[in-house]
Amino acid sequence: MISSLSIHPKHYYHLQTFKQELSRVFEQNWIFVGFKDDLSKNNDFITITIGNTPVVVQNFNGQLSALLNICSHRKATLQQDVRGNRPLRCPYHCWSYKSDGVLSGVPQNRTDFGLDETEKKHLALKQFALDMCGELIFVRVTDTGTSLTEFLGPYFNILQRISTDFTDRVQEGSYLWNTNWKIACETVLEVYHVAGTHPETFANFAKAECEIEYFNGHTTGNTPLQDATHKWWAGARKHLKLEQHPDYKDYNHFFIYPNLAIGLTNGSLMSLQTYDPIDPTHTKLNYQLRMIKRSSGKATSEAVKMAVNINFTQFNHTILEEDRVVAESCQENMARSNTPGLLGKCEDRIRHFHNEWRLELDELDELDELDELLEGQSNV
């Protein structure tokens, strides 16, 4: 048999597995949090929960810092919106913080708290590792670990380039999927499902074949586009006065473990998606569409963006909806099955994703082996 076993179904809904994933997968790895242009102005901020840790990434007069998003005073959330612009000041009692997390202001300190500079430093917010890859911002909340360059390996140069080439925002949004985050990731890691799930959409867009490359849990899938897709984009670029990316001319898809997916369409459009775990059976899918920058250096006009919106945004939405329906049916059936699924060679990217997951949650594999042993004994 050339196929291999997938992750055991229970790991798609068990709370204990989910808790282990938050601490050992998400908190131990570099996690994409946003683009540099999301934080271009002083006091711009992004908030995200990485594993169990609420994080705020904020611009302090040009310096970006990733800090714990919990006030040291009475534990209120400091920045309550997903994105915005305001000083890092608690909305509860107005305690404020500097870029290194140290307290910069405590109302009524002299009369009611008496905190000196040393005590203010002891109350500093925890600061997390933050690094850039081109225009992409990554954060790691664990104290120790590899550098971002080591973590991404050969993908560092790839992401650095495409993030600086695809800069014009077209659209962004999010969806709530009633699935485990791993199932959501798996929907973009193979083309074997195209004929069944996307017969009128992606099947007409790209061919159901894929050339695969690997580095640890990160993978690339290069899929040839249909001739009609090549022709449509060639006409669109001519009309919109866009240049095609010289390196990526088909559907080039990059998955950065554990939850970042980037797809390039005919060297013209980038779709970036993240799959944020909410609980064992719910995932928030965030997406951004960005066009390649114009060779003239001028910004893409709103009319051009609207044209792309009309022709591609609905297409993107339809594909995601088709994936969601199938993914949610898989999630619903995980609790009804006690045997792992099979992964064929055409699903090798999922196998590499699973292998990296197993490396980080190795004791769960031991529990699987024990379960199988006990199940075998009960059947004797």
Tab-separated table of C-alpha atoms in Angstrom:
chain	number	residue	atom	x	y	z
A	1	MET	CA	0.000	0.000	0.000
A	2	ILE	CA	1.470	3.363	-1.013
A	3	SER	CA	-1.053	5.430	0.952
A	4	SER	CA	-0.510	6.479	4.592
A	5	LEU	CA	-2.737	7.067	7.596
A	6	SER	CA	-3.997	10.530	8.457
A	7	ILE	CA	-4.356	11.937	11.973
A	8	HIS	CA	-6.784	9.975	14.157
A	9	PRO	CA	-10.330	11.465	14.016
A	10	LYS	CA	-10.453	12.194	17.756
A	11	HIS	CA	-7.699	14.797	17.370
A	12	TYR	CA	-10.094	16.930	15.341
A	13	TYR	CA	-12.511	17.435	18.235
A	14	HIS	CA	-10.931	16.431	21.576
A	15	LEU	CA	-10.470	19.368	23.931
A	16	GLN	CA	-7.234	17.933	25.338
A	17	THR	CA	-5.701	17.792	21.863
A	18	PHE	CA	-6.810	21.361	21.195
A	19	LYS	CA	-5.202	22.602	24.423
A	20	GLN	CA	-1.948	20.894	23.493
A	21	GLU	CA	-2.061	22.481	20.039
A	22	LEU	CA	-2.474	25.978	21.423
A	23	SER	CA	0.631	25.664	23.599
A	24	ARG	CA	2.834	23.356	21.510
A	25	VAL	CA	1.941	24.308	17.943
A	26	PHE	CA	0.844	27.937	17.977
A	27	GLU	CA	2.834	29.292	20.912
A	28	GLN	CA	6.056	27.531	19.874
A	29	ASN	CA	6.114	28.677	16.230
A	30	TRP	CA	6.338	31.969	14.364
A	31	ILE	CA	2.799	33.116	13.518
A	32	PHE	CA	1.902	35.591	10.781
A	33	VAL	CA	0.009	38.538	12.294
A	34	GLY	CA	-0.302	41.107	9.502
A	35	PHE	CA	1.310	43.314	6.877
A	36	LYS	CA	3.673	46.172	7.583
A	37	ASP	CA	1.241	48.591	5.929
A	38	ASP	CA	-1.350	47.629	8.565
A	39	LEU	CA	0.929	49.433	11.043
A	40	SER	CA	2.259	52.340	9.003
A	41	LYS	CA	1.233	55.145	11.381
A	42	ASN	CA	2.115	55.943	14.960
A	43	ASN	CA	-0.317	54.164	17.333
A	44	ASP	CA	-1.592	51.771	14.639
A	45	PHE	CA	-2.189	48.360	16.188
A	46	ILE	CA	-3.250	44.789	15.433
A	47	THR	CA	-4.522	42.334	18.022
A	48	ILE	CA	-4.391	38.562	17.780
A	49	THR	CA	-4.600	35.612	20.133
A	50	ILE	CA	-1.690	33.225	19.579
A	51	GLY	CA	-2.428	29.965	21.339
A	52	ASN	CA	-3.596	31.055	24.781
A	53	THR	CA	-1.840	34.419	24.598
A	54	PRO	CA	-3.570	37.707	23.672
A	55	VAL	CA	-1.066	39.860	21.774
A	56	VAL	CA	-1.080	43.459	20.581
A	57	VAL	CA	1.356	44.507	17.865
A	58	GLN	CA	1.679	48.300	17.874
A	59	ASN	CA	3.567	51.098	16.155
A	60	PHE	CA	5.366	53.311	18.683
A	61	ASN	CA	6.683	56.238	16.618
A	62	GLY	CA	7.971	53.884	13.917
A	63	GLN	CA	9.052	51.053	16.202
A	64	LEU	CA	6.924	47.896	16.125
A	65	SER	CA	6.490	45.943	19.347
A	66	ALA	CA	4.551	42.810	20.242
A	67	LEU	CA	3.245	42.925	23.805
A	68	LEU	CA	0.820	41.100	26.068
A	69	ASN	CA	-2.599	42.664	25.502
A	70	ILE	CA	-3.561	42.593	29.217
A	71	CYS	CA	-3.206	45.539	31.583
A	72	SER	CA	-1.012	44.841	34.612
A	73	HIS	CA	-3.380	46.762	36.894
A	74	ARG	CA	-6.715	44.909	36.901
A	75	LYS	CA	-6.241	42.669	33.831
A	76	ALA	CA	-8.459	44.517	31.361
A	77	THR	CA	-7.818	44.101	27.631
A	78	LEU	CA	-5.699	47.034	26.462
A	79	GLN	CA	-6.616	47.178	22.763
A	80	GLN	CA	-10.071	45.732	22.235
A	81	ASP	CA	-10.430	46.000	18.438
A	82	VAL	CA	-8.851	43.696	15.865
A	83	ARG	CA	-7.206	46.710	14.242
A	84	GLY	CA	-7.154	50.417	14.989
A	85	ASN	CA	-5.203	53.500	15.970
A	86	ARG	CA	-4.926	54.670	19.575
A	87	PRO	CA	-2.198	54.905	22.222
A	88	LEU	CA	-1.491	51.776	24.264
A	89	ARG	CA	-3.623	52.928	27.167
A	90	CYS	CA	-6.006	50.804	29.198
A	91	PRO	CA	-9.655	51.774	28.574
A	92	TYR	CA	-10.517	50.829	32.179
A	93	HIS	CA	-8.266	53.057	34.351
A	94	CYS	CA	-6.002	54.728	31.738
A	95	TRP	CA	-2.726	53.021	32.648
A	96	SER	CA	-0.422	53.517	29.645
A	97	TYR	CA	2.635	51.673	28.347
A	98	LYS	CA	5.787	52.279	26.284
A	99	SER	CA	7.193	50.238	23.397
A	100	ASP	CA	9.126	47.958	25.758
A	101	GLY	CA	5.977	47.318	27.805
A	102	VAL	CA	7.066	49.433	30.773
A	103	LEU	CA	4.440	51.608	32.435
A	104	SER	CA	4.586	55.194	31.233
A	105	GLY	CA	1.597	56.609	33.055
A	106	VAL	CA	-0.485	55.764	36.140
A	107	PRO	CA	-3.252	58.240	37.010
A	108	GLN	CA	-3.090	59.316	40.671
A	109	ASN	CA	0.154	57.421	41.143
A	110	ARG	CA	1.626	59.830	43.661
A	111	THR	CA	-1.431	59.840	45.951
A	112	ASP	CA	-2.841	56.312	45.497
A	113	PHE	CA	-0.118	53.890	44.316
A	114	GLY	CA	3.322	55.354	44.987
A	115	LEU	CA	5.032	53.319	42.251
A	116	ASP	CA	8.665	54.269	41.589
A	117	GLU	CA	10.486	53.568	38.323
A	118	THR	CA	11.747	50.171	39.481
A	119	GLU	CA	8.249	49.086	40.474
A	120	LYS	CA	6.880	50.300	37.155
A	121	LYS	CA	9.414	48.085	35.379
A	122	HIS	CA	8.252	45.102	37.434
A	123	LEU	CA	4.730	45.759	36.144
A	124	ALA	CA	5.857	45.882	32.511
A	125	LEU	CA	3.892	43.963	29.894
A	126	LYS	CA	5.553	40.814	28.607
A	127	GLN	CA	7.264	41.494	25.293
A	128	PHE	CA	7.373	38.884	22.511
A	129	ALA	CA	9.726	38.185	19.642
A	130	LEU	CA	8.745	40.098	16.492
A	131	ASP	CA	10.420	39.886	13.100
A	132	MET	CA	9.742	40.838	9.488
A	133	CYS	CA	9.946	38.908	6.249
A	134	GLY	CA	9.576	41.550	3.577
A	135	GLU	CA	6.218	43.175	4.325
A	136	LEU	CA	4.979	40.293	6.504
A	137	ILE	CA	5.039	40.544	10.305
A	138	PHE	CA	5.559	37.411	12.402
A	139	VAL	CA	5.406	36.976	16.180
A	140	ARG	CA	6.614	34.135	18.407
A	141	VAL	CA	5.308	34.127	21.975
A	142	THR	CA	7.596	31.467	23.419
A	143	ASP	CA	10.780	32.823	24.994
A	144	THR	CA	13.162	30.596	23.057
A	145	GLY	CA	13.220	29.139	19.578
A	146	THR	CA	14.704	29.443	16.125
A	147	SER	CA	14.988	32.741	14.309
A	148	LEU	CA	12.372	33.590	11.699
A	149	THR	CA	14.981	33.073	8.974
A	150	GLU	CA	15.709	29.557	10.243
A	151	PHE	CA	12.008	28.797	10.706
A	152	LEU	CA	11.117	29.746	7.125
A	153	GLY	CA	14.291	28.329	5.552
A	154	PRO	CA	14.077	28.584	1.736
A	155	TYR	CA	10.655	30.214	2.056
A	156	PHE	CA	12.125	33.341	3.632
A	157	ASN	CA	13.392	34.716	0.304
A	158	ILE	CA	10.193	33.642	-1.485
A	159	LEU	CA	7.899	35.403	1.001
A	160	GLN	CA	10.180	38.411	1.188
A	161	ARG	CA	9.892	38.967	-2.539
A	162	ILE	CA	6.216	38.266	-3.133
A	163	SER	CA	5.166	40.339	-0.116
A	164	THR	CA	6.906	43.363	-1.620
A	165	ASP	CA	5.607	42.666	-5.136
A	166	PHE	CA	1.913	42.154	-4.284
A	167	THR	CA	1.081	45.297	-2.353
A	168	ASP	CA	-2.180	46.752	-3.676
A	169	ARG	CA	-5.099	45.754	-1.473
A	170	VAL	CA	-8.223	44.558	-3.243
A	171	GLN	CA	-10.364	43.050	-0.506
A	172	GLU	CA	-10.182	41.426	2.916
A	173	GLY	CA	-12.586	39.690	5.239
A	174	SER	CA	-13.201	36.626	7.360
A	175	TYR	CA	-15.450	33.588	7.641
A	176	LEU	CA	-16.424	31.365	10.535
A	177	TRP	CA	-16.110	27.672	9.732
A	178	ASN	CA	-17.595	24.987	11.962
A	179	THR	CA	-14.470	22.876	11.660
A	180	ASN	CA	-11.241	22.151	13.457
A	181	TRP	CA	-8.412	24.379	12.207
A	182	LYS	CA	-6.550	21.382	10.743
A	183	ILE	CA	-9.461	20.439	8.477
A	184	ALA	CA	-9.631	24.050	7.271
A	185	CYS	CA	-5.920	23.943	6.406
A	186	GLU	CA	-6.297	20.619	4.627
A	187	THR	CA	-8.803	22.088	2.145
A	188	VAL	CA	-5.985	24.002	0.407
A	189	LEU	CA	-3.278	21.342	0.577
A	190	GLU	CA	-4.277	19.137	-2.350
A	191	VAL	CA	-5.999	19.270	-5.745
A	192	TYR	CA	-7.412	15.729	-5.531
A	193	HIS	CA	-10.756	17.165	-4.374
A	194	VAL	CA	-11.165	19.625	-7.254
A	195	ALA	CA	-13.290	17.407	-9.512
A	196	GLY	CA	-15.678	16.562	-6.686
A	197	THR	CA	-15.821	19.813	-4.735
A	198	HIS	CA	-15.198	22.460	-7.423
A	199	PRO	CA	-16.464	20.992	-10.747
A	200	GLU	CA	-17.775	24.345	-12.032
A	201	THR	CA	-15.244	26.676	-10.392
A	202	PHE	CA	-11.634	25.676	-9.681
A	203	ALA	CA	-11.799	22.803	-12.196
A	204	ASN	CA	-12.305	25.399	-14.935
A	205	PHE	CA	-9.597	27.600	-13.445
A	206	ALA	CA	-6.676	25.176	-12.980
A	207	LYS	CA	-5.730	21.629	-13.809
A	208	ALA	CA	-6.028	18.875	-11.178
A	209	GLU	CA	-2.295	18.242	-10.990
A	210	CYS	CA	0.362	19.565	-8.670
A	211	GLU	CA	4.159	19.716	-8.417
A	212	ILE	CA	5.108	19.687	-4.739
A	213	GLU	CA	8.106	20.972	-2.757
A	214	TYR	CA	8.755	20.659	1.005
A	215	PHE	CA	10.641	22.180	3.903
A	216	ASN	CA	9.693	20.863	7.338
A	217	GLY	CA	5.964	21.593	7.695
A	218	HIS	CA	6.023	24.225	4.935
A	219	THR	CA	5.097	23.148	1.409
A	220	THR	CA	4.632	24.468	-2.121
A	221	GLY	CA	2.078	23.289	-4.656
A	222	ASN	CA	2.502	24.478	-8.248
A	223	THR	CA	-0.620	23.844	-10.348
A	224	PRO	CA	-0.908	24.609	-14.090
A	225	LEU	CA	-3.715	26.984	-15.007
A	226	GLN	CA	-6.231	26.205	-17.714
A	227	ASP	CA	-5.593	27.922	-21.071
A	228	ALA	CA	-8.719	30.045	-20.668
A	229	THR	CA	-7.419	31.373	-17.326
A	230	HIS	CA	-4.073	32.329	-18.891
A	231	LYS	CA	-5.892	34.194	-21.666
A	232	TRP	CA	-8.250	36.005	-19.248
A	233	TRP	CA	-5.410	37.261	-17.079
A	234	ALA	CA	-3.292	38.261	-20.080
A	235	GLY	CA	-6.180	40.405	-21.279
A	236	ALA	CA	-6.798	41.787	-17.797
A	237	ARG	CA	-3.148	42.783	-17.376
A	238	LYS	CA	-3.118	44.515	-20.756
A	239	HIS	CA	-6.305	46.399	-19.956
A	240	LEU	CA	-5.241	47.265	-16.407
A	241	LYS	CA	-1.612	48.040	-17.345
A	242	LEU	CA	-0.140	45.471	-14.974
A	243	GLU	CA	3.069	43.476	-15.257
A	244	GLN	CA	3.114	39.726	-14.686
A	245	HIS	CA	5.398	38.397	-11.956
A	246	PRO	CA	8.412	36.854	-13.725
A	247	ASP	CA	8.689	33.817	-11.427
A	248	TYR	CA	5.100	32.726	-10.836
A	249	LYS	CA	2.844	32.316	-13.864
A	250	ASP	CA	0.470	29.479	-12.952
A	251	TYR	CA	-1.302	28.855	-9.635
A	252	ASN	CA	1.536	28.835	-7.112
A	253	HIS	CA	0.508	27.984	-3.583
A	254	PHE	CA	2.642	28.241	-0.438
A	255	PHE	CA	1.693	26.854	2.967
A	256	ILE	CA	3.642	28.097	5.977
A	257	TYR	CA	3.113	25.861	8.990
A	258	PRO	CA	0.991	25.961	11.011
A	259	ASN	CA	-1.769	28.141	9.493
A	260	LEU	CA	-0.714	30.534	6.715
A	261	ALA	CA	-1.611	29.919	3.057
A	262	ILE	CA	-0.631	32.152	0.124
A	263	GLY	CA	-1.845	31.581	-3.424
A	264	LEU	CA	-0.587	33.453	-6.498
A	265	THR	CA	-2.758	33.499	-9.622
A	266	ASN	CA	-0.921	33.858	-12.960
A	267	GLY	CA	1.612	36.226	-11.374
A	268	SER	CA	-1.080	38.877	-10.982
A	269	LEU	CA	-3.085	38.365	-7.798
A	270	MET	CA	-2.208	37.149	-4.314
A	271	SER	CA	-4.679	35.517	-1.945
A	272	LEU	CA	-3.446	35.226	1.639
A	273	GLN	CA	-5.392	33.193	4.204
A	274	THR	CA	-4.901	32.287	7.850
A	275	TYR	CA	-6.826	29.690	9.824
A	276	ASP	CA	-7.142	30.801	13.446
A	277	PRO	CA	-8.341	28.192	15.957
A	278	ILE	CA	-11.278	29.294	18.099
A	279	ASP	CA	-12.124	26.006	19.811
A	280	PRO	CA	-11.826	22.325	18.825
A	281	THR	CA	-14.588	22.573	16.216
A	282	HIS	CA	-14.546	26.226	15.088
A	283	THR	CA	-12.059	28.174	12.985
A	284	LYS	CA	-11.865	31.782	11.851
A	285	LEU	CA	-10.644	32.005	8.255
A	286	ASN	CA	-9.137	35.413	7.471
A	287	TYR	CA	-8.288	36.414	3.907
A	288	GLN	CA	-6.732	39.247	1.943
A	289	LEU	CA	-6.577	39.741	-1.822
A	290	ARG	CA	-3.718	41.881	-3.156
A	291	MET	CA	-2.696	42.733	-6.701
A	292	ILE	CA	0.825	42.932	-8.045
A	293	LYS	CA	2.159	46.472	-7.933
A	294	ARG	CA	2.309	48.430	-11.169
A	295	SER	CA	5.661	48.723	-12.935
A	296	SER	CA	5.199	52.509	-13.003
A	297	GLY	CA	5.133	52.550	-9.221
A	298	LYS	CA	1.744	54.255	-9.222
A	299	ALA	CA	-1.047	52.930	-7.030
A	300	THR	CA	-3.704	50.815	-8.680
A	301	SER	CA	-6.824	52.898	-9.216
A	302	GLU	CA	-10.036	52.152	-7.383
A	303	ALA	CA	-11.706	51.471	-10.753
A	304	VAL	CA	-9.148	48.739	-11.462
A	305	LYS	CA	-9.598	47.224	-8.032
A	306	MET	CA	-13.340	47.251	-8.536
A	307	ALA	CA	-12.923	45.416	-11.850
A	308	VAL	CA	-10.866	42.716	-10.127
A	309	ASN	CA	-13.408	42.594	-7.320
A	310	ILE	CA	-16.229	41.954	-9.778
A	311	ASN	CA	-14.337	39.242	-11.644
A	312	PHE	CA	-12.474	37.466	-8.854
A	313	THR	CA	-13.940	38.185	-5.426
A	314	GLN	CA	-17.147	36.262	-6.040
A	315	PHE	CA	-15.107	33.433	-7.524
A	316	ASN	CA	-12.953	33.342	-4.378
A	317	HIS	CA	-16.043	33.419	-2.153
A	318	THR	CA	-17.700	30.579	-4.080
A	319	ILE	CA	-14.630	28.337	-3.806
A	320	LEU	CA	-14.327	28.995	-0.073
A	321	GLU	CA	-18.014	28.201	0.395
A	322	GLU	CA	-17.648	24.952	-1.535
A	323	ASP	CA	-14.687	24.008	0.674
A	324	ARG	CA	-16.548	25.009	3.830
A	325	VAL	CA	-19.532	22.761	3.118
A	326	VAL	CA	-17.347	19.686	2.570
A	327	ALA	CA	-15.025	20.531	5.480
A	328	GLU	CA	-17.944	20.899	7.886
A	329	SER	CA	-19.343	17.537	6.794
A	330	CYS	CA	-15.951	15.959	7.538
A	331	GLN	CA	-15.876	17.634	10.945
A	332	GLU	CA	-19.365	16.380	11.782
A	333	ASN	CA	-18.333	12.818	10.982
A	334	MET	CA	-15.052	12.783	12.918
A	335	ALA	CA	-16.841	11.927	16.166
A	336	ARG	CA	-18.684	9.108	14.381
A	337	SER	CA	-15.536	7.319	13.249
A	338	ASN	CA	-12.755	5.594	15.149
A	339	THR	CA	-10.327	4.896	12.323
A	340	PRO	CA	-7.885	7.283	10.623
A	341	GLY	CA	-8.433	8.281	7.005
A	342	LEU	CA	-6.081	7.439	4.144
A	343	LEU	CA	-3.758	9.844	2.345
A	344	GLY	CA	-2.687	9.015	-1.202
A	345	LYS	CA	0.425	10.308	-2.944
A	346	CYS	CA	-1.745	13.083	-4.409
A	347	GLU	CA	-2.263	14.279	-0.803
A	348	ASP	CA	1.433	14.447	0.112
A	349	ARG	CA	1.200	18.056	1.282
A	350	ILE	CA	-1.335	17.002	3.918
A	351	ARG	CA	0.964	14.151	4.932
A	352	HIS	CA	3.820	16.616	5.520
A	353	PHE	CA	1.465	18.891	7.468
A	354	HIS	CA	0.433	15.922	9.634
A	355	ASN	CA	4.028	14.790	10.128
A	356	GLU	CA	5.046	18.197	11.458
A	357	TRP	CA	1.999	18.187	13.764
A	358	ARG	CA	2.983	14.719	15.041
A	359	LEU	CA	6.512	15.892	15.801
A	360	GLU	CA	5.151	18.631	18.044
A	361	LEU	CA	2.490	16.496	19.732
A	362	ASP	CA	4.408	13.239	19.935
A	363	GLU	CA	2.757	11.977	23.148
A	364	LEU	CA	-0.629	12.042	21.406
A	365	ASP	CA	0.685	9.505	18.914
A	366	GLU	CA	1.617	7.301	21.856
A	367	LEU	CA	-1.972	7.530	23.073
A	368	ASP	CA	-3.156	6.541	19.584
A	369	GLU	CA	-0.952	3.448	19.691
A	370	LEU	CA	-2.295	2.562	23.145
A	371	ASP	CA	-5.881	3.004	21.926
A	372	GLU	CA	-5.227	0.761	18.952
A	373	LEU	CA	-3.640	-1.876	21.202
A	374	LEU	CA	-6.601	-1.820	23.612
A	375	GLU	CA	-9.038	-1.908	20.726
A	376	GLY	CA	-7.211	-4.921	19.280
A	377	GLN	CA	-7.328	-6.747	22.610
A	378	SER	CA	-11.061	-6.083	22.967
A	379	ASN	CA	-11.632	-7.660	19.570
A	380	VAL	CA	-9.752	-10.879	20.447
